[in-house]
Amino acid sequence: MKTILLMEDNPYDARLIIRLLEILGYRMLHATEANVGLQMAMQERPDLILLDMGLPDLDGQTVAALIKMLPELTDVPVVVVTAWPPDTARQMAEAYGCAGFISKPINVKDFALQVTSFFRDSSGK
Amino acid sequence: MIPLLAGSPCLDFYPPADEAVTLLPASRFTLEQLTEAYNQTRIDYIVPMPMNVARLREYIHIYDVDLDLSGVAMADGEMLGLAMLGVRPGYTWITRLGVLPTTRRRGTGEMLMRYLIGHSCRLRADHIILEVIQHNEPAYRLFLKLGFVEVRELLVVRRPPGPPRVEVPPYLARLLPSSTALELLAQRRSIPSWLDEAPSLYKAGYMAGLMVELENGGQGWIVYQNTIFQLGRMVLQTEAGDPFEVGRALLHALYTQHPLLDTKMENLPADDPHWPAMQSFHFLETFRRVEMRLDL
């Protein structure tokens, strides 16, 4: 079973994302602040991190930069989940070494497929 | 409290009567309540910029927010929205204005604005400053309606961690201690936004500086904040020579010194002469704000 860490402070978005991915059998971890999320990431070594760009204690870019600098986590794909315009989201995701981005509001129909495509082996299993 | 003079233009800015909504000083609420309300008002924003209690407390301190003069709109025991007022000698700054998504378009934002404008008038402020995210049309139109005018565009920019990856002409660099760096701010020629005014930088702490001299006579300095995770609050100044060349030398020295730190810079004037040098060092524009001013 693959583990996904969701760093998202918006309770509505978090609830929806967790529900969509748990149905597909993923083990979901959730943090509403970067500080907690980084600790969880270090302890649990998730297979994928979904990262909201606006967290209450630290912004998403800095979190992405920190993840990429930690040897234990540098290989974990980080996917930005953001309401930013796509061009900005793409540019920031690339600059900060993220695997890609998913736009908010998420498309319920496509979301699981989008997430799966970011796993290292692409099968999502 | 100083009474308003009859005939003052400020008399126009009393909140309109709406018996259903009460405006209360933000100081009547806990920081936890204010943080929760602020985050709720921004939940659907493209750039929500949420805060936790610690960040809000720091924000209030650094930016001289006066909670007694800041407002919370209430109806039926529920917070509908809030707005905060920064106060410095001679002028004020409106910030963190937000209304819950479900209660917008009922004039709550305008009531809060008039409440803060009224306080600014009573303080005998010369003018009020605010910033609005570019393309936030409802807020922008409200501010125009209240008499604010555009001053300039401000950039929010980022640079991911990494050493300098560009070549620059030889230069000599000198690291400056915090006290010397802060003294340099007195010589600043650029006009900072509220976030980067000297009082903000003094209170923000962790300030440092660098000076460079180029072989061709170019000279300049940079004052910046150096926290555990980020560089930010940069003030660049060219004392002699070409700002592009001096700016690149400053940034080269900075990122040679701090190659592992992410950089976030808010409210860089879009016409800052060092912005092209920053772009050549892989700074990226995240979004823009429009600075607006109301003369009282």
Coordinates of C-alpha atoms in Angstrom, one line a residue:
Chain A
M1 CA 0.0 0.0 0.0
K2 CA 1.4 3.4 -1.0
T3 CA 1.4 6.2 1.5
I4 CA 0.6 9.8 0.5
L5 CA 1.3 12.8 2.8
L6 CA -1.1 15.6 2.3
M7 CA 0.0 19.1 3.6
E8 CA -3.1 21.1 3.3
D9 CA -4.6 23.6 5.8
N10 CA -8.0 24.0 4.1
P11 CA -10.3 21.5 5.8
Y12 CA -12.7 21.2 2.9
D13 CA -10.0 20.5 0.3
A14 CA -8.3 18.1 2.7
R15 CA -11.4 16.2 3.4
L16 CA -12.2 15.8 -0.3
I17 CA -8.7 14.8 -1.3
I18 CA -8.4 12.2 1.6
R19 CA -11.7 10.7 0.7
L20 CA -10.9 10.4 -3.0
L21 CA -7.5 8.8 -2.4
E22 CA -8.5 6.5 0.5
I23 CA -11.2 4.9 -1.6
L24 CA -8.4 3.9 -4.0
G25 CA -6.5 2.2 -1.2
Y26 CA -3.8 4.8 -0.5
R27 CA -2.7 5.3 3.1
M28 CA -3.2 9.0 3.8
L29 CA -1.3 11.1 6.2
H30 CA -2.4 14.7 6.8
A31 CA -0.7 17.8 8.2
T32 CA -2.2 21.2 8.3
E33 CA 1.1 23.0 9.1
A34 CA 4.5 22.6 7.5
N35 CA 6.3 22.0 10.7
V36 CA 4.1 18.9 11.5
G37 CA 4.2 17.8 7.8
L38 CA 8.0 17.9 7.7
Q39 CA 8.2 15.8 10.8
M40 CA 5.7 13.3 9.5
A41 CA 7.6 13.1 6.2
M42 CA 10.8 12.4 8.0
Q43 CA 9.2 9.7 10.2
E44 CA 7.0 8.0 7.6
R45 CA 8.9 8.4 4.4
P46 CA 5.8 8.7 2.2
D47 CA 5.7 7.6 -1.4
L48 CA 4.4 11.0 -2.5
I49 CA 3.7 14.4 -1.0
L50 CA 0.8 16.6 -2.0
L51 CA 1.8 20.1 -1.0
D52 CA -0.5 23.1 -0.7
M53 CA 1.4 26.3 -1.5
G54 CA -0.1 28.3 1.3
L55 CA 0.4 26.8 4.8
P56 CA -0.1 28.9 7.9
D57 CA 3.5 28.5 9.3
L58 CA 5.7 28.4 6.2
D59 CA 4.9 28.8 2.6
G60 CA 4.9 25.9 0.2
Q61 CA 8.0 26.9 -1.8
T62 CA 10.2 26.9 1.3
V63 CA 8.7 23.6 2.3
A64 CA 9.5 22.1 -1.1
A65 CA 13.0 23.5 -0.9
L66 CA 13.5 21.9 2.5
I67 CA 12.2 18.5 1.4
K68 CA 14.5 18.5 -1.6
M69 CA 17.5 19.3 0.7
L70 CA 16.8 16.5 3.1
P71 CA 18.7 13.3 2.0
E72 CA 15.9 11.1 3.3
L73 CA 13.3 12.8 1.3
T74 CA 15.0 14.2 -1.8
D75 CA 13.7 11.3 -3.9
V76 CA 10.1 11.6 -2.8
P77 CA 8.0 13.3 -5.5
V78 CA 6.4 16.5 -4.4
V79 CA 3.2 17.6 -6.2
V80 CA 2.0 21.1 -5.7
V81 CA -1.7 21.5 -5.3
T82 CA -2.6 25.2 -5.8
A83 CA -5.1 27.7 -7.1
W84 CA -2.4 29.7 -8.8
P85 CA -2.7 30.3 -12.5
P86 CA -1.3 27.3 -14.3
D87 CA 1.7 29.1 -15.8
T88 CA 2.8 30.4 -12.3
A89 CA 2.2 27.0 -10.8
R90 CA 4.2 25.2 -13.5
Q91 CA 7.1 27.7 -13.2
M92 CA 7.2 27.4 -9.4
A93 CA 6.9 23.6 -9.4
E94 CA 9.8 23.3 -11.8
A95 CA 12.0 25.9 -10.0
Y96 CA 11.6 24.2 -6.7
G97 CA 12.2 20.7 -8.0
C98 CA 8.6 19.4 -7.7
A99 CA 7.3 16.6 -9.8
G100 CA 4.4 18.8 -11.1
F101 CA 1.3 20.5 -10.0
I102 CA -2.5 19.9 -9.8
S103 CA -4.8 22.9 -10.0
K104 CA -7.4 23.8 -7.4
P105 CA -10.3 23.4 -7.3
I106 CA -9.5 19.8 -8.0
N107 CA -11.4 17.9 -10.7
V108 CA -12.9 15.0 -8.8
K109 CA -13.1 12.9 -11.9
D110 CA -9.5 13.2 -12.9
F111 CA -7.8 13.8 -9.5
A112 CA -6.9 10.2 -8.7
L113 CA -5.4 9.6 -12.2
Q114 CA -3.4 12.9 -11.9
V115 CA -2.0 11.8 -8.6
T116 CA -1.1 8.3 -9.8
S117 CA 0.8 9.7 -12.7
F118 CA 3.3 11.3 -10.3
F119 CA 4.4 8.1 -8.6
R120 CA 7.9 7.0 -9.5
D121 CA 6.8 3.7 -11.1
S122 CA 3.7 5.4 -12.6
S123 CA 1.5 2.4 -11.6
G124 CA 0.4 4.0 -8.4
K125 CA 0.3 0.5 -6.8
Chain B
M1 CA -9.7 60.6 21.0
I2 CA -9.4 63.8 18.9
P3 CA -12.8 65.0 17.7
L4 CA -13.3 65.6 14.0
L5 CA -13.4 69.2 12.8
A6 CA -16.6 70.3 11.1
G7 CA -16.2 70.3 7.4
S8 CA -13.4 67.7 7.4
P9 CA -13.5 65.4 4.4
C10 CA -13.1 62.6 6.9
L11 CA -16.8 63.1 7.9
D12 CA -17.7 61.2 4.7
F13 CA -16.1 58.1 6.1
Y14 CA -18.3 57.2 9.0
P15 CA -19.6 53.7 8.6
P16 CA -23.0 53.5 7.0
A17 CA -25.8 52.6 9.4
D18 CA -26.5 48.9 9.3
E19 CA -28.3 47.7 12.4
A20 CA -27.7 44.1 11.6
V21 CA -23.9 44.4 11.7
T22 CA -21.8 45.6 14.6
L23 CA -18.3 46.8 14.3
L24 CA -16.1 46.0 17.3
P25 CA -12.4 46.7 18.0
A26 CA -10.3 43.7 17.2
S27 CA -8.7 44.0 20.6
R28 CA -11.9 42.5 22.1
F29 CA -11.0 39.1 20.5
T30 CA -8.3 36.6 21.2
L31 CA -5.5 36.1 18.6
E32 CA -6.8 32.6 18.2
Q33 CA -10.2 34.0 17.2
L34 CA -8.7 36.6 14.9
T35 CA -6.5 34.0 13.2
E36 CA -9.4 31.7 12.6
A37 CA -11.5 34.5 11.2
Y38 CA -8.7 35.8 9.0
N39 CA -8.1 32.3 7.5
Q40 CA -11.8 31.7 6.9
T41 CA -12.1 35.0 5.0
R42 CA -9.3 33.9 2.6
I43 CA -10.2 30.3 2.2
D44 CA -11.2 30.7 -1.5
Y45 CA -8.5 33.1 -2.5
I46 CA -6.0 32.2 -5.2
V47 CA -3.2 33.4 -2.9
P48 CA -4.8 32.7 0.6
M49 CA -1.7 33.5 2.7
P50 CA -3.0 31.7 5.8
M51 CA -1.5 32.3 9.2
N52 CA -1.2 30.6 12.5
V53 CA -1.4 32.4 15.8
A54 CA 2.4 32.8 16.1
R55 CA 2.6 34.4 12.6
L56 CA -0.3 36.7 13.3
R57 CA 1.3 37.8 16.6
E58 CA 4.6 38.5 14.7
Y59 CA 2.7 40.4 12.0
I60 CA 1.0 42.6 14.5
H61 CA 4.3 43.4 16.2
I62 CA 6.4 44.0 13.1
Y63 CA 3.9 46.1 11.2
D64 CA 2.6 48.2 14.1
V65 CA -0.9 46.9 13.8
D66 CA -3.1 48.5 16.4
L67 CA -5.8 46.1 17.4
D68 CA -7.8 48.8 19.3
L69 CA -8.2 50.6 16.0
S70 CA -8.7 47.4 13.9
G71 CA -12.2 46.1 13.3
V72 CA -14.2 43.0 13.4
A73 CA -17.7 42.9 11.8
M74 CA -20.2 40.8 13.7
A75 CA -23.8 39.7 13.1
D76 CA -25.9 37.3 15.3
G77 CA -22.8 36.5 17.3
E78 CA -20.8 35.5 14.2
M79 CA -17.7 37.1 12.8
L80 CA -18.4 38.2 9.2
G81 CA -15.0 39.8 8.5
L82 CA -12.2 41.8 9.8
A83 CA -9.6 44.5 8.8
M84 CA -6.5 45.7 10.5
L85 CA -4.9 49.1 10.8
G86 CA -1.2 49.7 11.0
V87 CA -0.3 53.0 12.6
R88 CA 3.0 55.0 12.1
P89 CA 3.6 58.6 12.7
G90 CA 1.7 60.6 10.1
Y91 CA 0.0 57.8 8.3
T92 CA -1.8 54.5 8.5
W93 CA -1.9 51.2 6.6
I94 CA -5.0 49.0 6.0
T95 CA -4.2 45.3 5.9
R96 CA -5.8 41.8 6.3
L97 CA -9.2 43.0 5.1
G98 CA -11.4 40.0 4.5
V99 CA -15.0 39.0 4.6
L100 CA -16.3 35.4 4.8
P101 CA -17.2 34.1 1.4
T102 CA -20.8 33.4 2.3
T103 CA -21.4 36.9 3.6
R104 CA -19.8 38.9 0.8
R105 CA -21.5 41.5 -1.4
R106 CA -23.5 42.9 1.5
G107 CA -21.3 45.9 2.2
T108 CA -19.4 44.4 5.1
G109 CA -16.0 45.1 3.5
E110 CA -17.0 48.8 2.9
M111 CA -18.2 49.1 6.5
L112 CA -14.9 47.8 7.7
M113 CA -13.0 50.1 5.4
R114 CA -15.0 53.2 6.5
Y115 CA -14.4 52.2 10.2
L116 CA -10.6 52.2 9.6
I117 CA -10.6 55.3 7.5
G118 CA -12.6 57.0 10.3
H119 CA -9.9 55.9 12.9
S120 CA -7.2 57.2 10.6
C121 CA -9.0 60.6 10.4
R122 CA -9.3 60.8 14.1
L123 CA -5.6 60.1 14.4
R124 CA -5.1 63.1 12.0
A125 CA -3.2 60.8 9.6
D126 CA -2.0 62.6 6.4
H127 CA -2.8 59.6 4.3
I128 CA -3.6 55.9 4.2
I129 CA -1.8 53.2 2.3
L130 CA -3.0 49.7 1.3
E131 CA -2.1 47.0 -1.1
V132 CA -4.4 44.9 -3.2
I133 CA -3.5 41.8 -5.2
Q134 CA -3.6 42.5 -8.9
H135 CA -6.8 41.3 -10.5
N136 CA -8.8 41.2 -7.2
E137 CA -11.4 43.3 -8.9
P138 CA -14.1 43.5 -6.2
A139 CA -11.6 44.8 -3.6
Y140 CA -9.9 47.1 -6.2
R141 CA -13.2 48.7 -7.1
L142 CA -14.2 49.2 -3.5
F143 CA -10.9 51.0 -2.8
L144 CA -11.4 53.2 -5.9
K145 CA -14.9 54.0 -4.7
L146 CA -13.6 55.1 -1.4
G147 CA -11.2 57.5 -3.1
F148 CA -7.9 55.5 -3.1
V149 CA -5.7 56.0 -6.1
E150 CA -3.0 53.7 -7.6
V151 CA 0.5 54.5 -6.6
R152 CA 2.6 51.7 -8.2
E153 CA 2.9 48.0 -8.7
L154 CA 4.8 45.8 -6.2
L155 CA 6.2 42.4 -7.0
V156 CA 6.2 39.3 -4.8
V157 CA 9.2 37.3 -6.0
R158 CA 11.0 34.1 -5.1
R159 CA 14.3 32.4 -5.8
P160 CA 14.8 28.7 -5.0
P161 CA 18.0 27.7 -3.1
G162 CA 21.2 27.4 -5.0
P163 CA 24.6 28.9 -5.5
P164 CA 25.1 31.6 -8.1
R165 CA 25.1 30.0 -11.5
V166 CA 26.2 33.0 -13.4
E167 CA 29.5 34.7 -13.9
V168 CA 30.1 38.2 -12.8
P169 CA 33.1 40.6 -13.1
P170 CA 35.5 40.4 -10.1
Y171 CA 34.4 42.2 -7.0
L172 CA 35.4 42.7 -3.4
A173 CA 32.7 41.8 -0.8
R174 CA 32.5 42.7 2.8
L175 CA 30.0 41.2 5.2
L176 CA 28.3 43.7 7.5
P177 CA 27.1 43.1 11.1
S178 CA 23.4 43.7 11.8
S179 CA 23.9 47.1 13.4
T180 CA 25.9 48.5 10.4
A181 CA 23.3 47.0 8.0
L182 CA 20.5 48.7 9.7
E183 CA 22.4 52.0 9.8
L184 CA 22.6 51.8 6.0
L185 CA 18.8 52.0 5.8
A186 CA 19.0 55.6 6.7
Q187 CA 20.7 56.2 3.3
R188 CA 18.1 54.3 1.3
R189 CA 16.9 56.2 -1.8
S190 CA 14.2 53.8 -2.9
I191 CA 10.7 54.2 -1.5
P192 CA 9.8 51.1 0.5
S193 CA 6.3 49.7 1.0
W194 CA 5.0 49.5 4.6
L195 CA 6.5 45.9 4.8
D196 CA 10.0 47.1 4.2
E197 CA 10.1 50.4 5.9
A198 CA 12.8 50.9 8.5
P199 CA 10.5 50.3 11.5
S200 CA 9.4 46.9 10.0
L201 CA 13.0 45.8 9.3
Y202 CA 14.1 46.9 12.8
K203 CA 11.4 44.8 14.4
A204 CA 11.7 41.9 12.0
G205 CA 15.2 41.2 13.3
Y206 CA 17.8 38.8 11.8
M207 CA 19.1 41.6 9.5
A208 CA 22.5 41.4 7.9
G209 CA 24.3 43.2 5.1
L210 CA 26.9 43.0 2.4
M211 CA 28.9 45.7 0.5
V212 CA 30.6 45.2 -2.8
E213 CA 33.2 47.1 -4.8
L214 CA 33.8 46.3 -8.4
E215 CA 37.1 46.9 -10.3
N216 CA 35.4 49.4 -12.5
G217 CA 34.4 51.6 -9.5
G218 CA 30.9 50.2 -9.1
Q219 CA 29.8 50.1 -5.5
G220 CA 26.7 49.1 -3.6
W221 CA 25.1 47.4 -0.6
I222 CA 22.4 45.0 0.2
V223 CA 20.6 44.7 3.5
Y224 CA 18.6 41.5 4.0
Q225 CA 16.9 39.3 6.6
N226 CA 18.6 35.9 7.2
T227 CA 16.4 33.5 9.0
I228 CA 16.9 29.8 9.4
F229 CA 14.8 28.9 6.4
Q230 CA 14.7 32.0 4.2
L231 CA 16.4 35.1 3.0
G232 CA 14.1 38.0 2.5
R233 CA 13.3 41.7 3.0
M234 CA 16.2 42.7 0.7
V235 CA 17.1 46.3 0.1
L236 CA 19.6 46.8 -2.7
Q237 CA 21.3 50.1 -3.4
T238 CA 23.8 51.1 -6.0
E239 CA 26.1 53.9 -4.8
A240 CA 28.2 54.1 -7.9
G241 CA 28.0 52.4 -11.3
D242 CA 25.4 50.5 -13.2
P243 CA 22.6 49.0 -11.0
F244 CA 22.5 45.9 -13.1
E245 CA 26.2 45.2 -12.7
V246 CA 26.3 46.2 -9.1
G247 CA 23.1 44.3 -8.4
R248 CA 24.6 41.1 -9.9
A249 CA 27.7 41.4 -7.9
L250 CA 25.7 41.9 -4.7
L251 CA 23.5 38.8 -5.5
H252 CA 26.6 36.8 -6.4
A253 CA 28.1 37.6 -3.1
L254 CA 24.9 36.9 -1.2
Y255 CA 24.3 33.5 -2.7
T256 CA 27.9 32.5 -2.4
Q257 CA 27.4 33.2 1.3
H258 CA 24.0 31.6 1.6
P259 CA 23.7 29.0 -1.2
L260 CA 21.2 26.8 0.6
L261 CA 18.5 29.3 1.5
D262 CA 15.2 29.9 -0.2
T263 CA 14.5 33.6 -0.9
K264 CA 11.1 35.4 -0.6
M265 CA 10.8 39.0 -1.3
E266 CA 7.5 40.9 -0.9
N267 CA 6.6 44.3 -2.4
L268 CA 9.6 45.0 -4.5
P269 CA 8.6 48.0 -6.6
A270 CA 8.1 46.8 -10.2
D271 CA 10.4 49.6 -11.4
D272 CA 13.2 48.8 -9.0
P273 CA 16.5 49.2 -11.1
H274 CA 17.8 46.0 -9.6
W275 CA 15.0 43.8 -10.7
P276 CA 16.7 42.9 -14.0
A277 CA 19.8 41.8 -12.1
M278 CA 17.5 39.7 -9.8
Q279 CA 15.8 38.1 -12.8
S280 CA 19.3 37.2 -14.2
F281 CA 19.8 35.4 -10.9
H282 CA 16.7 33.3 -11.4
F283 CA 14.2 35.2 -9.3
L284 CA 10.6 34.5 -10.3
E285 CA 7.6 36.7 -10.1
T286 CA 4.9 35.0 -8.1
F287 CA 2.2 37.7 -8.2
R288 CA 1.8 41.4 -8.1
R289 CA 0.1 43.8 -5.8
V290 CA -1.1 47.3 -6.5
E291 CA -0.2 49.9 -3.9
M292 CA -3.0 52.5 -3.3
R293 CA -3.2 55.7 -1.3
L294 CA -5.9 57.9 0.1
D295 CA -5.0 61.4 1.1
L296 CA -7.0 62.6 4.0

